[in-house]
CSV table of C-alpha atoms in Angstrom, one decimal:
chain,number,residue,atom,x,y,z
A,602,MET,CA,21.1,15.6,-0.1
A,603,ARG,CA,25.3,14.3,0.0
A,604,MET,CA,23.9,11.8,2.0
A,605,PHE,CA,21.8,10.4,-0.4
A,606,THR,CA,23.7,10.4,-3.5
A,607,ILE,CA,26.4,8.4,-1.4
A,608,PHE,CA,23.5,5.6,-0.3
A,609,LEU,CA,22.4,5.6,-3.7
A,610,VAL,CA,26.1,4.5,-5.2
A,611,CYS,CA,26.7,2.2,-1.8
A,612,LEU,CA,23.2,0.5,-2.5
A,613,CYS,CA,23.3,0.4,-6.8
A,614,ALA,CA,26.9,-1.3,-6.3
A,615,ALA,CA,25.7,-4.0,-4.0
A,616,ALA,CA,22.5,-5.0,-6.2
A,617,THR,CA,22.8,-8.6,-7.8
A,618,ALA,CA,21.7,-9.4,-10.8
A,619,GLY,CA,19.1,-11.7,-10.2
A,620,ALA,CA,16.4,-12.9,-12.9
A,621,PHE,CA,12.9,-12.8,-13.0
A,622,THR,CA,9.6,-13.3,-15.6
A,623,LEU,CA,6.7,-11.9,-16.1
A,624,GLN,CA,5.2,-15.1,-16.1
A,625,ASP,CA,7.0,-15.4,-12.4
A,626,ALA,CA,4.7,-12.4,-11.8
A,627,GLN,CA,1.6,-14.4,-12.8
A,628,THR,CA,2.4,-17.2,-11.3
A,629,LEU,CA,2.5,-15.7,-7.8
A,630,LEU,CA,-0.6,-13.9,-8.4
A,631,ASP,CA,-2.2,-17.6,-9.7
A,632,ALA,CA,-0.5,-19.1,-6.3
A,633,HIS,CA,-1.9,-16.7,-3.8
A,634,THR,CA,-5.5,-16.8,-5.8
A,635,ARG,CA,-5.8,-20.4,-5.6
A,636,ALA,CA,-4.5,-20.4,-2.1
A,637,PHE,CA,-6.9,-17.9,-0.6
A,638,CYS,CA,-9.6,-16.0,-3.0
A,639,VAL,CA,-13.0,-17.5,-3.0
A,640,GLU,CA,-15.9,-16.4,-5.0
A,641,LYS,CA,-19.7,-17.3,-5.3
A,642,ASP,CA,-22.8,-15.8,-6.4
A,643,GLY,CA,-21.3,-12.5,-7.8
A,644,ARG,CA,-19.1,-12.1,-4.6
A,645,ALA,CA,-15.5,-12.3,-3.6
A,646,TRP,CA,-13.3,-12.6,-0.8
A,647,PHE,CA,-9.8,-13.9,0.7
A,648,LYS,CA,-9.1,-16.6,3.5
A,649,LYS,CA,-7.7,-14.9,6.2
A,650,THR,CA,-5.2,-18.2,6.0
A,651,THR,CA,-4.8,-21.1,4.2
A,652,GLU,CA,-6.8,-23.3,6.6
A,653,GLY,CA,-9.6,-20.5,6.2
A,654,GLY,CA,-11.3,-17.3,7.8
A,655,THR,CA,-12.2,-14.3,6.3
A,656,LEU,CA,-9.4,-11.2,5.9
A,657,ASP,CA,-10.2,-8.3,7.9
A,658,PHE,CA,-10.7,-5.1,7.1
A,659,TRP,CA,-8.3,-3.1,5.7
A,660,LYS,CA,-6.2,-6.4,4.6
A,661,TRP,CA,-9.2,-7.3,2.4
A,662,ALA,CA,-9.2,-3.7,0.6
A,663,GLU,CA,-5.3,-3.9,0.0
A,664,SER,CA,-5.5,-7.3,-1.5
A,665,MET,CA,-8.0,-5.3,-3.9
A,666,GLU,CA,-5.5,-3.0,-4.3
A,667,MET,CA,-3.3,-5.9,-5.5
A,668,GLU,CA,-5.7,-6.9,-8.2
A,669,LEU,CA,-5.6,-3.3,-9.4
A,670,ASP,CA,-1.8,-3.9,-9.5
A,671,ALA,CA,-2.1,-7.1,-11.7
A,672,TYR,CA,-5.0,-5.2,-13.9
A,673,GLU,CA,-1.8,-2.4,-14.5
A,674,ARG,CA,0.1,-5.2,-15.4
A,675,THR,CA,-1.3,-7.2,-17.3
A,676,SER,CA,-5.0,-5.1,-19.0
A,677,ASP,CA,-6.6,-8.6,-18.2
A,678,PRO,CA,-10.4,-7.8,-17.6
A,679,ARG,CA,-10.7,-10.8,-15.5
A,680,GLN,CA,-8.9,-8.5,-12.8
A,681,LEU,CA,-11.4,-5.9,-13.1
A,682,THR,CA,-14.1,-8.4,-12.6
A,683,LEU,CA,-12.7,-9.7,-9.9
A,684,PHE,CA,-11.9,-6.6,-8.2
A,685,THR,CA,-15.2,-5.9,-9.0
A,686,ASN,CA,-16.5,-9.6,-7.2
A,687,LEU,CA,-14.1,-8.5,-3.8
A,688,PHE,CA,-16.0,-5.3,-3.8
A,689,HIS,CA,-19.3,-6.4,-3.7
A,690,GLY,CA,-17.8,-9.0,-1.0
A,691,PHE,CA,-16.8,-6.2,1.2
A,692,VAL,CA,-20.1,-4.8,1.1
A,693,HIS,CA,-22.1,-8.0,1.6
A,694,GLU,CA,-19.7,-8.3,4.7
A,695,TYR,CA,-19.1,-4.4,6.2
A,696,GLY,CA,-21.9,-2.6,4.9
A,697,GLN,CA,-22.3,0.6,2.2
A,698,ASP,CA,-21.4,2.6,5.3
A,699,TRP,CA,-18.1,2.0,7.3
A,700,SER,CA,-18.3,4.3,9.7
A,701,LYS,CA,-18.9,1.7,12.7
A,702,ASN,CA,-14.7,0.8,12.1
A,703,ASP,CA,-13.2,2.6,14.8
A,704,PHE,CA,-9.5,3.1,12.8
A,705,ASN,CA,-9.6,5.7,10.3
A,706,ASP,CA,-6.9,4.3,8.7
A,707,ASP,CA,-9.1,0.7,7.4
A,708,ILE,CA,-11.5,3.3,5.7
A,709,MET,CA,-8.9,5.3,3.9
A,710,TRP,CA,-7.4,2.3,2.5
A,711,MET,CA,-10.8,1.0,1.1
A,712,VAL,CA,-11.3,4.8,-0.1
A,713,ILE,CA,-7.8,4.2,-1.9
A,714,ALA,CA,-9.0,0.8,-3.5
A,715,CYS,CA,-12.3,2.0,-4.4
A,716,ALA,CA,-11.0,5.4,-6.4
A,717,ARG,CA,-8.5,3.3,-8.2
A,718,GLY,CA,-10.9,1.1,-8.9
A,719,TYR,CA,-13.1,3.8,-10.7
A,720,LEU,CA,-10.4,5.6,-12.5
A,721,LEU,CA,-9.7,1.8,-14.4
A,722,THR,CA,-13.5,0.9,-14.5
A,723,GLY,CA,-15.7,3.8,-14.9
A,724,ASN,CA,-17.7,2.5,-12.2
A,725,GLU,CA,-20.1,4.6,-10.3
A,726,GLU,CA,-21.0,2.2,-7.7
A,727,PHE,CA,-17.0,2.4,-6.5
A,728,ARG,CA,-16.7,6.6,-6.7
A,729,GLN,CA,-20.0,6.6,-4.5
A,730,ALA,CA,-18.6,4.2,-1.7
A,731,ALA,CA,-15.7,6.0,-1.8
A,732,ARG,CA,-16.2,9.3,-2.0
A,733,ALA,CA,-18.9,9.0,0.8
A,734,ASN,CA,-16.6,7.2,3.4
A,735,PHE,CA,-14.1,9.9,2.7
A,736,ASP,CA,-16.3,12.4,3.3
A,737,SER,CA,-17.9,11.2,6.7
A,738,CYS,CA,-14.0,9.8,7.6
A,739,TYR,CA,-12.6,13.3,7.5
A,740,ALA,CA,-15.3,14.8,9.1
A,741,ARG,CA,-15.0,13.1,11.9
A,742,ALA,CA,-11.2,12.2,12.0
A,743,TRP,CA,-9.8,16.1,11.7
A,744,SER,CA,-8.9,18.4,14.2
A,745,PRO,CA,-7.0,21.3,15.1
A,746,ASP,CA,-5.4,19.4,17.6
A,747,LEU,CA,-1.2,19.5,16.7
A,748,ASP,CA,-2.1,21.9,14.1
A,749,GLY,CA,-4.2,19.8,11.8
A,750,GLY,CA,-4.2,16.3,10.8
A,751,LEU,CA,-6.3,13.5,10.9
A,752,TRP,CA,-6.6,10.6,14.2
A,753,TRP,CA,-6.1,7.5,13.3
A,754,LYS,CA,-8.5,6.3,15.9
A,755,THR,CA,-12.0,7.4,17.6
A,756,ASP,CA,-10.5,7.4,20.7
A,757,ASN,CA,-8.3,10.7,19.5
A,758,LYS,CA,-5.2,9.6,21.4
A,759,SER,CA,-2.6,10.1,18.0
A,760,LYS,CA,-2.3,11.5,14.6
A,761,ASN,CA,-0.7,8.2,12.7
A,762,ALA,CA,1.0,8.0,9.4
A,763,CYS,CA,-1.2,5.1,8.6
A,764,VAL,CA,-4.2,7.4,8.1
A,765,ASN,CA,-2.8,10.7,7.1
A,766,GLY,CA,-0.5,9.4,4.5
A,767,PRO,CA,-3.4,7.1,3.1
A,768,ALA,CA,-6.0,10.2,3.3
A,769,ALA,CA,-4.1,12.3,1.0
A,770,ILE,CA,-3.7,9.7,-1.7
A,771,ALA,CA,-7.6,9.1,-0.9
A,772,ALA,CA,-8.3,12.9,-1.5
A,773,ALA,CA,-5.9,12.9,-4.3
A,774,LEU,CA,-7.7,10.4,-6.4
A,775,LEU,CA,-10.8,11.4,-5.6
A,776,SER,CA,-10.1,14.9,-6.9
A,777,LYS,CA,-9.6,13.3,-10.1
A,778,ALA,CA,-12.3,10.7,-9.6
A,779,CYS,CA,-15.0,13.7,-9.1
A,780,GLN,CA,-13.3,16.5,-11.3
A,781,GLU,CA,-13.6,18.8,-7.5
A,782,HIS,CA,-10.9,20.9,-6.3
A,783,ALA,CA,-11.8,20.5,-3.2
A,784,TYR,CA,-10.3,17.4,-2.5
A,785,LEU,CA,-6.8,18.4,-3.9
A,786,ASP,CA,-6.5,21.3,-0.8
A,787,LYS,CA,-7.4,18.2,1.3
A,788,ALA,CA,-5.1,16.1,0.1
A,789,THR,CA,-2.4,18.7,0.5
A,790,ASN,CA,-3.5,20.1,3.4
A,791,LEU,CA,-3.2,16.5,4.7
A,792,PHE,CA,0.5,16.0,2.5
A,793,ILE,CA,1.6,19.2,4.7
A,794,TRP,CA,0.8,18.3,8.2
A,795,GLU,CA,2.4,15.1,7.9
A,796,ARG,CA,5.2,16.7,6.4
A,797,THR,CA,5.7,19.5,9.1
A,798,THR,CA,4.7,17.1,12.2
A,799,LEU,CA,6.4,13.3,11.0
A,800,PHE,CA,8.5,13.7,8.3
A,801,ASN,CA,12.4,14.7,8.8
A,802,PRO,CA,13.7,16.2,5.8
A,803,ASP,CA,17.7,16.0,6.8
A,804,THR,CA,17.0,11.6,6.6
A,805,GLY,CA,13.8,11.1,4.3
A,806,ARG,CA,12.4,9.4,7.9
A,807,VAL,CA,8.5,9.2,8.4
A,808,SER,CA,7.3,8.6,11.5
A,809,ASP,CA,5.0,6.3,12.9
A,810,ASN,CA,2.8,8.9,14.9
A,811,ILE,CA,2.5,11.7,17.3
A,812,ARG,CA,0.4,11.7,20.7
A,813,LYS,CA,-1.8,13.8,21.9
A,814,ASP,CA,0.4,15.0,24.3
A,815,GLY,CA,2.9,15.9,21.6
A,816,ARG,CA,5.1,12.8,22.3
A,817,LYS,CA,6.2,11.4,18.5
A,818,SER,CA,7.4,8.1,17.9
A,819,SER,CA,11.0,7.3,16.3
A,820,THR,CA,10.0,4.7,14.6
A,821,SER,CA,9.6,3.7,10.6
A,822,PHE,CA,7.4,1.3,8.7
A,823,SER,CA,8.0,1.1,5.0
A,824,TYR,CA,4.3,1.1,4.2
A,825,ASN,CA,4.7,4.8,6.0
A,826,GLN,CA,7.5,5.7,3.5
A,827,GLY,CA,5.3,4.2,0.7
A,828,THR,CA,2.2,6.4,1.6
A,829,PHE,CA,4.4,9.4,2.0
A,830,VAL,CA,6.2,8.9,-1.4
A,831,GLY,CA,2.8,8.2,-2.7
A,832,ALA,CA,1.2,11.3,-1.7
A,833,ALA,CA,4.1,13.7,-2.4
A,834,ASN,CA,4.3,11.9,-6.1
A,835,LEU,CA,0.3,12.4,-6.9
A,836,LEU,CA,0.8,16.7,-5.5
A,837,GLY,CA,3.9,17.8,-7.1
A,838,PHE,CA,6.5,17.2,-4.2
A,839,THR,CA,8.9,15.4,-5.8
A,840,ASN,CA,11.9,16.1,-3.9
A,841,GLU,CA,10.1,15.2,-0.7
A,842,ALA,CA,9.3,11.8,-2.2
A,843,LEU,CA,12.8,11.6,-3.7
A,844,GLN,CA,14.4,11.9,0.0
A,845,ALA,CA,11.4,9.6,1.7
A,846,ALA,CA,11.6,6.8,-1.3
A,847,THR,CA,15.7,6.7,-0.6
A,848,PHE,CA,15.3,6.3,3.2
A,849,ALA,CA,13.2,3.3,2.6
A,850,MET,CA,15.8,1.6,0.4
A,851,SER,CA,17.8,2.0,3.7
A,852,LEU,CA,15.3,-0.2,6.0
A,853,GLY,CA,16.3,-3.9,6.7
A,854,SER,CA,19.5,-5.3,6.1
A,855,ASP,CA,21.5,-5.2,2.7
A,856,GLY,CA,19.0,-3.7,0.5
A,857,VAL,CA,16.1,-6.1,1.4
A,858,LEU,CA,12.9,-4.6,3.1
A,859,PRO,CA,12.5,-5.4,6.6
A,860,GLY,CA,11.2,-9.4,7.0
A,861,TYR,CA,8.1,-8.3,9.0
A,862,ALA,CA,5.5,-11.1,10.7
A,863,GLU,CA,3.0,-12.3,8.2
A,864,ASN,CA,0.6,-12.9,10.7
A,865,GLY,CA,0.4,-9.1,11.8
A,866,ASP,CA,-0.6,-6.0,10.5
A,867,ALA,CA,3.1,-5.3,9.4
A,868,GLY,CA,2.9,-8.5,7.3
A,869,GLY,CA,1.9,-7.1,3.9
A,870,PHE,CA,3.7,-3.0,4.3
A,871,ASN,CA,6.5,-4.3,2.0
A,872,GLY,CA,4.1,-4.4,-0.5
A,873,ILE,CA,2.5,-0.6,-0.2
A,874,CYS,CA,5.7,0.6,0.0
A,875,ALA,CA,7.2,-0.9,-3.4
A,876,ARG,CA,3.3,0.0,-5.2
A,877,TRP,CA,4.0,3.7,-4.7
A,878,VAL,CA,7.7,3.8,-4.6
A,879,ALA,CA,7.6,1.9,-8.0
A,880,ARG,CA,4.6,4.3,-9.3
A,881,PHE,CA,6.7,7.5,-8.2
A,882,MET,CA,10.5,6.0,-9.1
A,883,ASN,CA,8.2,5.4,-13.4
A,884,GLU,CA,6.6,8.7,-13.3
A,885,ARG,CA,9.8,10.9,-12.9
A,886,HIS,CA,11.8,8.7,-14.7
A,887,LEU,CA,13.7,7.8,-12.0
A,888,GLN,CA,14.3,3.9,-12.8
A,889,SER,CA,18.5,4.7,-12.5
A,890,THR,CA,18.0,5.5,-8.7
A,891,PHE,CA,15.4,3.0,-7.5
A,892,GLU,CA,15.2,0.3,-10.0
A,893,PRO,CA,17.9,-1.8,-8.7
A,894,TRP,CA,16.7,-1.5,-4.8
A,895,LEU,CA,13.2,-3.0,-6.2
A,896,GLN,CA,14.2,-5.4,-8.5
A,897,LYS,CA,16.7,-6.9,-6.0
A,898,ASN,CA,13.6,-6.9,-3.4
A,899,ALA,CA,11.4,-8.5,-6.0
A,900,GLU,CA,14.3,-11.2,-6.6
A,901,ALA,CA,14.2,-11.8,-3.1
A,902,ALA,CA,10.4,-12.5,-2.7
A,903,TRP,CA,10.5,-14.8,-5.6
A,904,ASN,CA,13.4,-16.3,-4.6
A,905,VAL,CA,12.3,-17.5,-1.6
A,906,ARG,CA,8.8,-19.0,-2.6
A,907,ARG,CA,8.4,-22.7,-1.5
A,908,THR,CA,7.8,-24.3,-4.6
A,909,SER,CA,4.9,-26.6,-3.8
A,910,ASP,CA,2.6,-24.7,-4.2
A,911,ASN,CA,4.0,-20.8,-4.8
A,912,LEU,CA,3.4,-19.3,-2.2
A,913,SER,CA,5.8,-16.9,-1.2
A,914,TRP,CA,5.6,-14.9,2.5
A,915,SER,CA,6.6,-11.7,3.9
A,916,LYS,CA,9.9,-12.6,5.1
A,917,TRP,CA,12.2,-12.2,1.5
A,918,ARG,CA,15.3,-13.3,3.6
A,919,GLU,CA,14.1,-17.1,4.5
A,920,GLN,CA,12.3,-19.8,2.8
A,921,THR,CA,8.5,-19.7,2.8
A,922,PRO,CA,8.4,-22.6,6.0
A,923,PRO,CA,5.4,-25.5,5.2
A,924,GLY,CA,2.2,-25.5,6.9
A,925,PRO,CA,-0.5,-22.9,7.0
A,926,ARG,CA,-0.1,-19.5,5.2
A,927,ASP,CA,-1.2,-15.7,5.9
A,928,GLU,CA,-3.1,-14.5,3.4
A,929,TRP,CA,-2.1,-10.6,4.3
A,930,GLY,CA,1.6,-12.4,4.5
A,931,CYS,CA,1.7,-13.5,1.3
A,932,SER,CA,0.4,-10.3,-0.1
A,933,SER,CA,3.9,-8.8,-0.5
A,934,SER,CA,5.5,-11.0,-2.8
A,935,VAL,CA,2.7,-10.9,-5.4
A,936,VAL,CA,2.4,-6.9,-5.3
A,937,ILE,CA,6.2,-6.1,-5.5
A,938,LEU,CA,6.3,-8.8,-9.0
A,939,GLN,CA,3.5,-6.5,-10.5
A,940,VAL,CA,4.7,-3.3,-9.8
A,941,VAL,CA,8.2,-3.9,-10.8
A,942,ARG,CA,9.4,-4.7,-14.0
A,943,PRO,CA,11.4,-7.9,-14.6
A,944,THR,CA,15.0,-8.5,-14.9
A,945,GLU,CA,14.6,-11.3,-17.4
A,946,GLY,CA,11.9,-11.6,-20.7
A,947,LEU,CA,11.8,-8.1,-21.8
A,948,LYS,CA,13.4,-6.5,-24.6
């Protein structure tokens, strides 16, 4: 743990004292809604870009989580109404049964959104959707190959952090939503598999995947660090959560998370990371350890917005350029300002 202590001291010393407010968090949220959200006849959806299209399955699910993040910040019931309409829009687009999607991680992201939605609203349709689709996905994705864990896709070629971490979170949330211990057992087993197979306890790194032949990726992405932290925290593995969250702070450069391309899968990774690290920090009273870093990233996201419409993209070291923007690429900036305490305006 000595290397983590040294790193934390250096990082906190390097953090700048910026300023962003609660109003700034609302400004980015409102700008995102104006640019991308469409509502009609009790349904809602996100445009893929400012020019149109419809958001993909898992990005839609994660942007629904963004609305829940905003509700947890504001307690504004309009966010829950929008979440409900987005759910109805999602079901209209993809149906109640999501098994046609070959990506098991896509399904687990939506299960998380619905389980969180149920826990905040008590809306039974969210719980039913989460439970049914978790159960069917788990049944097809789990296997004893590689000592357990879930396959990433139905082709069963690799077992990835992006499905096992979210599935552990999903199962932990379902254990609360359904009051069934079996889900907690599944969550724990999935987390232990990921810890054993993809986590390096010497560094805190979470590797992206392991292939069927046993070859392990050395790549680490911010969202995988985040969901590992989230699962560890929910299940009480606080030391592992601390290690993985600390490693997340080493990603990117100078304490700012990587500037992933906005129009690919990675555009929203940093928001997922911030969501789960912030929850861990708040629930375990670790503000002195992680808040300067989170606030530095939130400040960076706010400062790179373009003032013409207050959209802020995924590269927090570069000003958001003119032209069309991707919804997913603009989501991380919104999320981090919802989940991180402002540096100005609070007594």
